[in-house]
Amino acid sequence: MDQRWIFDGRIAGIGTGSGLRAVVGLWQQSPFGPCTDAMVQLPSGHRILLAPTAEVGAFISAVYNFDESRVVHLASSHEADQLTVDAGPLQIHARLGARTGLGAAARLIPRPLAVHPRWLRAVSPLAARILPGVRTAGTAKGGRQEYYGVTDLRRIDSASVSWDGHDVGQLCAIRPAVGFGFSSVPPEPSLARVQTTIKGSAGSAR
């Protein structure tokens, strides 16, 4: 029997001058309660998952592709125009900017429709044309179906990012696209309000 897992919160996409790219999930609701996770792709292409617990790490690793997984202390805060992420070797202090045009358009769509898998399958080709590398529906690792329902999008205007205690350069576009799954984050640094839905058999995401 198919099972459904829902993660509701925000996703931040960050690119840096060194080539390090990070995708951070700040989940208000998830199958594991409120939590934060971070996916990092080094300039070499090496993909690292930073997870708060072994259980969360095992679940995410069953859905996305990584070369390495680490369990680290993770904490995040999002207040007004500030975003802070403390994820072991990854530290982010970012300032948020205005809502994007796509964010404004997304807010016009009733939320029940905006996060519905059938709608997300229909609009995925359009999303890919507007934002290269981005998909709202697709097949994840292990044949699971995954859907990203974005209901708001804000720019990240500036950020201080470090890895293993070293500054990794100024804020840049996320190029090349990250390679964790079938979809990347938008090319320009941003914070998306999103509901992620994963569908699969009861034992497929353990």
PDB file of C-alpha atoms in Angstrom:
ATOM      1  CA  MET A   1       0.000   0.000   0.000  1.00  0.00           C
ATOM      2  CA  ASP A   2       1.293   3.460  -0.872  1.00  0.00           C
ATOM      3  CA  GLN A   3       2.254   5.754   1.971  1.00  0.00           C
ATOM      4  CA  ARG A   4       2.592   9.533   1.984  1.00  0.00           C
ATOM      5  CA  TRP A   5       5.180  11.610   3.861  1.00  0.00           C
ATOM      6  CA  ILE A   6       4.768  15.395   4.093  1.00  0.00           C
ATOM      7  CA  PHE A   7       7.401  17.988   4.981  1.00  0.00           C
ATOM      8  CA  ASP A   8       6.003  21.489   5.445  1.00  0.00           C
ATOM      9  CA  GLY A   9       8.244  24.520   5.907  1.00  0.00           C
ATOM     10  CA  ARG A  10      10.895  26.322   3.883  1.00  0.00           C
ATOM     11  CA  ILE A  11      13.805  25.508   1.593  1.00  0.00           C
ATOM     12  CA  ALA A  12      16.792  27.827   1.232  1.00  0.00           C
ATOM     13  CA  GLY A  13      19.073  27.616  -1.790  1.00  0.00           C
ATOM     14  CA  ILE A  14      22.567  29.130  -1.538  1.00  0.00           C
ATOM     15  CA  GLY A  15      25.443  29.368  -4.017  1.00  0.00           C
ATOM     16  CA  THR A  16      28.916  30.688  -3.204  1.00  0.00           C
ATOM     17  CA  GLY A  17      31.950  32.082  -4.979  1.00  0.00           C
ATOM     18  CA  SER A  18      33.990  28.972  -4.177  1.00  0.00           C
ATOM     19  CA  GLY A  19      31.472  26.728  -5.931  1.00  0.00           C
ATOM     20  CA  LEU A  20      30.014  25.258  -2.739  1.00  0.00           C
ATOM     21  CA  ARG A  21      26.218  25.026  -2.995  1.00  0.00           C
ATOM     22  CA  ALA A  22      23.801  24.312  -0.158  1.00  0.00           C
ATOM     23  CA  VAL A  23      20.122  23.436   0.116  1.00  0.00           C
ATOM     24  CA  VAL A  24      18.666  23.739   3.610  1.00  0.00           C
ATOM     25  CA  GLY A  25      15.284  22.402   4.678  1.00  0.00           C
ATOM     26  CA  LEU A  26      13.674  24.191   7.626  1.00  0.00           C
ATOM     27  CA  TRP A  27      10.674  22.038   8.466  1.00  0.00           C
ATOM     28  CA  GLN A  28       7.934  23.226  10.785  1.00  0.00           C
ATOM     29  CA  GLN A  29       6.151  19.920  10.305  1.00  0.00           C
ATOM     30  CA  SER A  30       7.573  16.586   9.197  1.00  0.00           C
ATOM     31  CA  PRO A  31       7.247  12.867   9.991  1.00  0.00           C
ATOM     32  CA  PHE A  32      10.062  13.499  12.510  1.00  0.00           C
ATOM     33  CA  GLY A  33       8.631  16.663  14.053  1.00  0.00           C
ATOM     34  CA  PRO A  34      10.147  20.124  13.500  1.00  0.00           C
ATOM     35  CA  CYS A  35      13.678  19.708  12.151  1.00  0.00           C
ATOM     36  CA  THR A  36      16.388  21.111   9.894  1.00  0.00           C
ATOM     37  CA  ASP A  37      18.540  19.299   7.341  1.00  0.00           C
ATOM     38  CA  ALA A  38      21.212  20.517   4.948  1.00  0.00           C
ATOM     39  CA  MET A  39      22.442  19.154   1.631  1.00  0.00           C
ATOM     40  CA  VAL A  40      25.857  20.404   0.536  1.00  0.00           C
ATOM     41  CA  GLN A  41      27.594  19.951  -2.794  1.00  0.00           C
ATOM     42  CA  LEU A  42      31.287  20.806  -2.683  1.00  0.00           C
ATOM     43  CA  PRO A  43      33.118  22.393  -5.639  1.00  0.00           C
ATOM     44  CA  SER A  44      34.459  18.899  -6.452  1.00  0.00           C
ATOM     45  CA  GLY A  45      30.887  17.644  -6.845  1.00  0.00           C
ATOM     46  CA  HIS A  46      31.006  15.593  -3.615  1.00  0.00           C
ATOM     47  CA  ARG A  47      27.497  15.550  -2.085  1.00  0.00           C
ATOM     48  CA  ILE A  48      27.076  15.558   1.693  1.00  0.00           C
ATOM     49  CA  LEU A  49      23.928  15.220   3.786  1.00  0.00           C
ATOM     50  CA  LEU A  50      23.937  16.894   7.197  1.00  0.00           C
ATOM     51  CA  ALA A  51      21.130  15.378   9.277  1.00  0.00           C
ATOM     52  CA  PRO A  52      20.020  15.982  12.872  1.00  0.00           C
ATOM     53  CA  THR A  53      19.557  12.273  13.701  1.00  0.00           C
ATOM     54  CA  ALA A  54      20.422   8.904  12.189  1.00  0.00           C
ATOM     55  CA  GLU A  55      16.701   8.276  11.581  1.00  0.00           C
ATOM     56  CA  VAL A  56      16.258  11.490   9.598  1.00  0.00           C
ATOM     57  CA  GLY A  57      19.498  10.816   7.723  1.00  0.00           C
ATOM     58  CA  ALA A  58      18.385   7.317   6.737  1.00  0.00           C
ATOM     59  CA  PHE A  59      15.041   8.585   5.452  1.00  0.00           C
ATOM     60  CA  ILE A  60      16.525  11.431   3.389  1.00  0.00           C
ATOM     61  CA  SER A  61      19.291   9.183   2.029  1.00  0.00           C
ATOM     62  CA  ALA A  62      16.609   6.785   0.809  1.00  0.00           C
ATOM     63  CA  VAL A  63      15.037   9.578  -1.262  1.00  0.00           C
ATOM     64  CA  TYR A  64      18.037  11.644  -2.467  1.00  0.00           C
ATOM     65  CA  ASN A  65      21.553  10.898  -3.702  1.00  0.00           C
ATOM     66  CA  PHE A  66      24.631  11.555  -1.553  1.00  0.00           C
ATOM     67  CA  ASP A  67      28.247  10.481  -1.422  1.00  0.00           C
ATOM     68  CA  GLU A  68      28.387  10.922   2.349  1.00  0.00           C
ATOM     69  CA  SER A  69      25.971  11.353   5.246  1.00  0.00           C
ATOM     70  CA  ARG A  70      26.802  12.909   8.625  1.00  0.00           C
ATOM     71  CA  VAL A  71      24.766  13.312  11.803  1.00  0.00           C
ATOM     72  CA  VAL A  72      25.516  16.755  13.264  1.00  0.00           C
ATOM     73  CA  HIS A  73      23.972  19.288  15.597  1.00  0.00           C
ATOM     74  CA  LEU A  74      21.534  21.353  13.527  1.00  0.00           C
ATOM     75  CA  ALA A  75      19.782  24.551  14.507  1.00  0.00           C
ATOM     76  CA  SER A  76      18.131  27.240  12.422  1.00  0.00           C
ATOM     77  CA  SER A  77      16.190  30.441  12.903  1.00  0.00           C
ATOM     78  CA  HIS A  78      14.104  32.484  10.508  1.00  0.00           C
ATOM     79  CA  GLU A  79      12.922  35.790  11.895  1.00  0.00           C
ATOM     80  CA  ALA A  80      11.812  38.794   9.846  1.00  0.00           C
ATOM     81  CA  ASP A  81      14.547  39.318   7.257  1.00  0.00           C
ATOM     82  CA  GLN A  82      17.214  37.112   8.838  1.00  0.00           C
ATOM     83  CA  LEU A  83      18.043  33.449   8.294  1.00  0.00           C
ATOM     84  CA  THR A  84      20.627  31.640  10.399  1.00  0.00           C
ATOM     85  CA  VAL A  85      21.722  28.015  10.010  1.00  0.00           C
ATOM     86  CA  ASP A  86      24.112  26.169  12.321  1.00  0.00           C
ATOM     87  CA  ALA A  87      24.762  22.776  10.734  1.00  0.00           C
ATOM     88  CA  GLY A  88      28.050  21.414  12.037  1.00  0.00           C
ATOM     89  CA  PRO A  89      30.634  22.364   9.403  1.00  0.00           C
ATOM     90  CA  LEU A  90      28.116  24.581   7.552  1.00  0.00           C
ATOM     91  CA  GLN A  91      27.308  28.033   8.932  1.00  0.00           C
ATOM     92  CA  ILE A  92      24.971  30.456   7.161  1.00  0.00           C
ATOM     93  CA  HIS A  93      23.926  33.973   8.145  1.00  0.00           C
ATOM     94  CA  ALA A  94      21.686  35.429   5.450  1.00  0.00           C
ATOM     95  CA  ARG A  95      19.598  38.532   4.875  1.00  0.00           C
ATOM     96  CA  LEU A  96      16.338  38.080   3.012  1.00  0.00           C
ATOM     97  CA  GLY A  97      15.135  40.414   0.306  1.00  0.00           C
ATOM     98  CA  ALA A  98      11.813  41.100  -1.334  1.00  0.00           C
ATOM     99  CA  ARG A  99       9.278  38.602  -2.541  1.00  0.00           C
ATOM    100  CA  THR A 100       9.979  37.624  -6.142  1.00  0.00           C
ATOM    101  CA  GLY A 101       7.496  37.933  -8.979  1.00  0.00           C
ATOM    102  CA  LEU A 102       7.060  34.158  -8.925  1.00  0.00           C
ATOM    103  CA  GLY A 103       6.485  34.331  -5.180  1.00  0.00           C
ATOM    104  CA  ALA A 104       3.749  36.898  -5.665  1.00  0.00           C
ATOM    105  CA  ALA A 105       2.134  34.737  -8.360  1.00  0.00           C
ATOM    106  CA  ALA A 106       2.368  31.620  -6.170  1.00  0.00           C
ATOM    107  CA  ARG A 107       0.497  33.382  -3.368  1.00  0.00           C
ATOM    108  CA  LEU A 108      -2.485  33.886  -5.698  1.00  0.00           C
ATOM    109  CA  ILE A 109      -3.019  30.127  -6.023  1.00  0.00           C
ATOM    110  CA  PRO A 110      -5.211  28.637  -3.275  1.00  0.00           C
ATOM    111  CA  ARG A 111      -2.952  26.558  -1.029  1.00  0.00           C
ATOM    112  CA  PRO A 112      -4.953  23.290  -1.316  1.00  0.00           C
ATOM    113  CA  LEU A 113      -4.469  23.461  -5.092  1.00  0.00           C
ATOM    114  CA  ALA A 114      -0.848  24.705  -4.947  1.00  0.00           C
ATOM    115  CA  VAL A 115       0.327  21.652  -2.983  1.00  0.00           C
ATOM    116  CA  HIS A 116      -1.843  19.020  -4.712  1.00  0.00           C
ATOM    117  CA  PRO A 117       0.153  16.349  -6.593  1.00  0.00           C
ATOM    118  CA  ARG A 118      -2.109  16.428  -9.635  1.00  0.00           C
ATOM    119  CA  TRP A 119      -1.608  20.194 -10.025  1.00  0.00           C
ATOM    120  CA  LEU A 120       2.132  19.871  -9.475  1.00  0.00           C
ATOM    121  CA  ARG A 121       2.431  17.227 -12.173  1.00  0.00           C
ATOM    122  CA  ALA A 122       0.564  19.513 -14.583  1.00  0.00           C
ATOM    123  CA  VAL A 123       2.693  22.614 -13.957  1.00  0.00           C
ATOM    124  CA  SER A 124       6.097  20.905 -13.729  1.00  0.00           C
ATOM    125  CA  PRO A 125       6.951  21.416 -17.452  1.00  0.00           C
ATOM    126  CA  LEU A 126       6.148  25.134 -17.110  1.00  0.00           C
ATOM    127  CA  ALA A 127       8.294  25.419 -13.971  1.00  0.00           C
ATOM    128  CA  ALA A 128      11.207  23.856 -15.858  1.00  0.00           C
ATOM    129  CA  ARG A 129      10.920  26.443 -18.633  1.00  0.00           C
ATOM    130  CA  ILE A 130      10.739  29.382 -16.222  1.00  0.00           C
ATOM    131  CA  LEU A 131      13.467  28.143 -13.845  1.00  0.00           C
ATOM    132  CA  PRO A 132      15.983  25.834 -15.555  1.00  0.00           C
ATOM    133  CA  GLY A 133      16.690  22.757 -13.456  1.00  0.00           C
ATOM    134  CA  VAL A 134      13.540  23.126 -11.355  1.00  0.00           C
ATOM    135  CA  ARG A 135      10.748  20.542 -11.366  1.00  0.00           C
ATOM    136  CA  THR A 136       7.635  20.443  -9.198  1.00  0.00           C
ATOM    137  CA  ALA A 137       6.993  16.729  -9.706  1.00  0.00           C
ATOM    138  CA  GLY A 138       9.120  13.744 -10.566  1.00  0.00           C
ATOM    139  CA  THR A 139      10.495  10.360  -9.640  1.00  0.00           C
ATOM    140  CA  ALA A 140      12.914  10.240  -6.728  1.00  0.00           C
ATOM    141  CA  LYS A 141      15.324   7.517  -5.650  1.00  0.00           C
ATOM    142  CA  GLY A 142      13.769   4.069  -5.384  1.00  0.00           C
ATOM    143  CA  GLY A 143      10.884   4.959  -7.679  1.00  0.00           C
ATOM    144  CA  ARG A 144       9.158   7.194  -5.142  1.00  0.00           C
ATOM    145  CA  GLN A 145       7.001  10.040  -6.433  1.00  0.00           C
ATOM    146  CA  GLU A 146       7.869  13.479  -5.080  1.00  0.00           C
ATOM    147  CA  TYR A 147       6.081  16.822  -5.305  1.00  0.00           C
ATOM    148  CA  TYR A 148       7.161  20.359  -4.394  1.00  0.00           C
ATOM    149  CA  GLY A 149       4.297  22.777  -3.746  1.00  0.00           C
ATOM    150  CA  VAL A 150       5.746  26.300  -3.490  1.00  0.00           C
ATOM    151  CA  THR A 151       3.437  28.961  -2.066  1.00  0.00           C
ATOM    152  CA  ASP A 152       5.910  31.852  -1.657  1.00  0.00           C
ATOM    153  CA  LEU A 153       9.440  32.788  -2.721  1.00  0.00           C
ATOM    154  CA  ARG A 154      11.779  35.482  -1.394  1.00  0.00           C
ATOM    155  CA  ARG A 155      15.222  36.511  -2.563  1.00  0.00           C
ATOM    156  CA  ILE A 156      18.288  36.040  -0.412  1.00  0.00           C
ATOM    157  CA  ASP A 157      20.133  39.344  -0.873  1.00  0.00           C
ATOM    158  CA  SER A 158      23.326  38.652   1.071  1.00  0.00           C
ATOM    159  CA  ALA A 159      24.894  35.835   3.051  1.00  0.00           C
ATOM    160  CA  SER A 160      27.967  34.915   5.020  1.00  0.00           C
ATOM    161  CA  VAL A 161      28.706  31.220   4.499  1.00  0.00           C
ATOM    162  CA  SER A 162      31.481  29.095   5.958  1.00  0.00           C
ATOM    163  CA  TRP A 163      32.465  25.438   5.668  1.00  0.00           C
ATOM    164  CA  ASP A 164      34.747  23.816   8.229  1.00  0.00           C
ATOM    165  CA  GLY A 165      35.470  27.280   9.629  1.00  0.00           C
ATOM    166  CA  HIS A 166      36.560  28.772   6.293  1.00  0.00           C
ATOM    167  CA  ASP A 167      34.682  31.454   4.367  1.00  0.00           C
ATOM    168  CA  VAL A 168      33.516  30.042   1.030  1.00  0.00           C
ATOM    169  CA  GLY A 169      33.074  33.299  -0.838  1.00  0.00           C
ATOM    170  CA  GLN A 170      30.373  35.746  -1.731  1.00  0.00           C
ATOM    171  CA  LEU A 171      26.769  34.813  -2.409  1.00  0.00           C
ATOM    172  CA  CYS A 172      26.328  33.565  -5.995  1.00  0.00           C
ATOM    173  CA  ALA A 173      23.826  31.817  -8.204  1.00  0.00           C
ATOM    174  CA  ILE A 174      23.419  28.060  -7.719  1.00  0.00           C
ATOM    175  CA  ARG A 175      25.317  26.990 -10.827  1.00  0.00           C
ATOM    176  CA  PRO A 176      25.726  24.295 -11.849  1.00  0.00           C
ATOM    177  CA  ALA A 177      22.473  22.976 -10.478  1.00  0.00           C
ATOM    178  CA  VAL A 178      22.761  20.705  -7.452  1.00  0.00           C
ATOM    179  CA  GLY A 179      22.637  16.966  -8.073  1.00  0.00           C
ATOM    180  CA  PHE A 180      20.745  15.491  -5.124  1.00  0.00           C
ATOM    181  CA  GLY A 181      17.591  14.508  -6.989  1.00  0.00           C
ATOM    182  CA  PHE A 182      15.460  15.125 -10.078  1.00  0.00           C
ATOM    183  CA  SER A 183      15.048  18.833  -9.254  1.00  0.00           C
ATOM    184  CA  SER A 184      17.332  21.664  -8.211  1.00  0.00           C
ATOM    185  CA  VAL A 185      16.452  24.843  -6.334  1.00  0.00           C
ATOM    186  CA  PRO A 186      15.948  28.072  -8.343  1.00  0.00           C
ATOM    187  CA  PRO A 187      19.247  29.360  -9.776  1.00  0.00           C
ATOM    188  CA  GLU A 188      19.135  32.611  -7.798  1.00  0.00           C
ATOM    189  CA  PRO A 189      19.573  32.351  -4.010  1.00  0.00           C
ATOM    190  CA  SER A 190      16.146  32.226  -2.408  1.00  0.00           C
ATOM    191  CA  LEU A 191      13.942  31.035   0.433  1.00  0.00           C
ATOM    192  CA  ALA A 192      10.823  29.156  -0.651  1.00  0.00           C
ATOM    193  CA  ARG A 193       7.722  28.418   1.396  1.00  0.00           C
ATOM    194  CA  VAL A 194       7.042  24.835   0.384  1.00  0.00           C
ATOM    195  CA  GLN A 195       5.244  21.613   1.100  1.00  0.00           C
ATOM    196  CA  THR A 196       7.172  18.540  -0.045  1.00  0.00           C
ATOM    197  CA  THR A 197       5.129  15.371  -0.513  1.00  0.00           C
ATOM    198  CA  ILE A 198       6.745  11.970  -0.997  1.00  0.00           C
ATOM    199  CA  LYS A 199       4.698   8.969  -2.048  1.00  0.00           C
ATOM    200  CA  GLY A 200       5.810   5.349  -2.114  1.00  0.00           C
ATOM    201  CA  SER A 201       5.299   1.910  -0.655  1.00  0.00           C
ATOM    202  CA  ALA A 202       5.271   1.604   3.119  1.00  0.00           C
ATOM    203  CA  GLY A 203       8.803   0.190   3.234  1.00  0.00           C
ATOM    204  CA  SER A 204      10.363   2.254   0.453  1.00  0.00           C
ATOM    205  CA  ALA A 205      11.614   5.236   2.430  1.00  0.00           C
ATOM    206  CA  ARG A 206      13.115   3.544   5.469  1.00  0.00           C
TER     207      ARG A 206
END
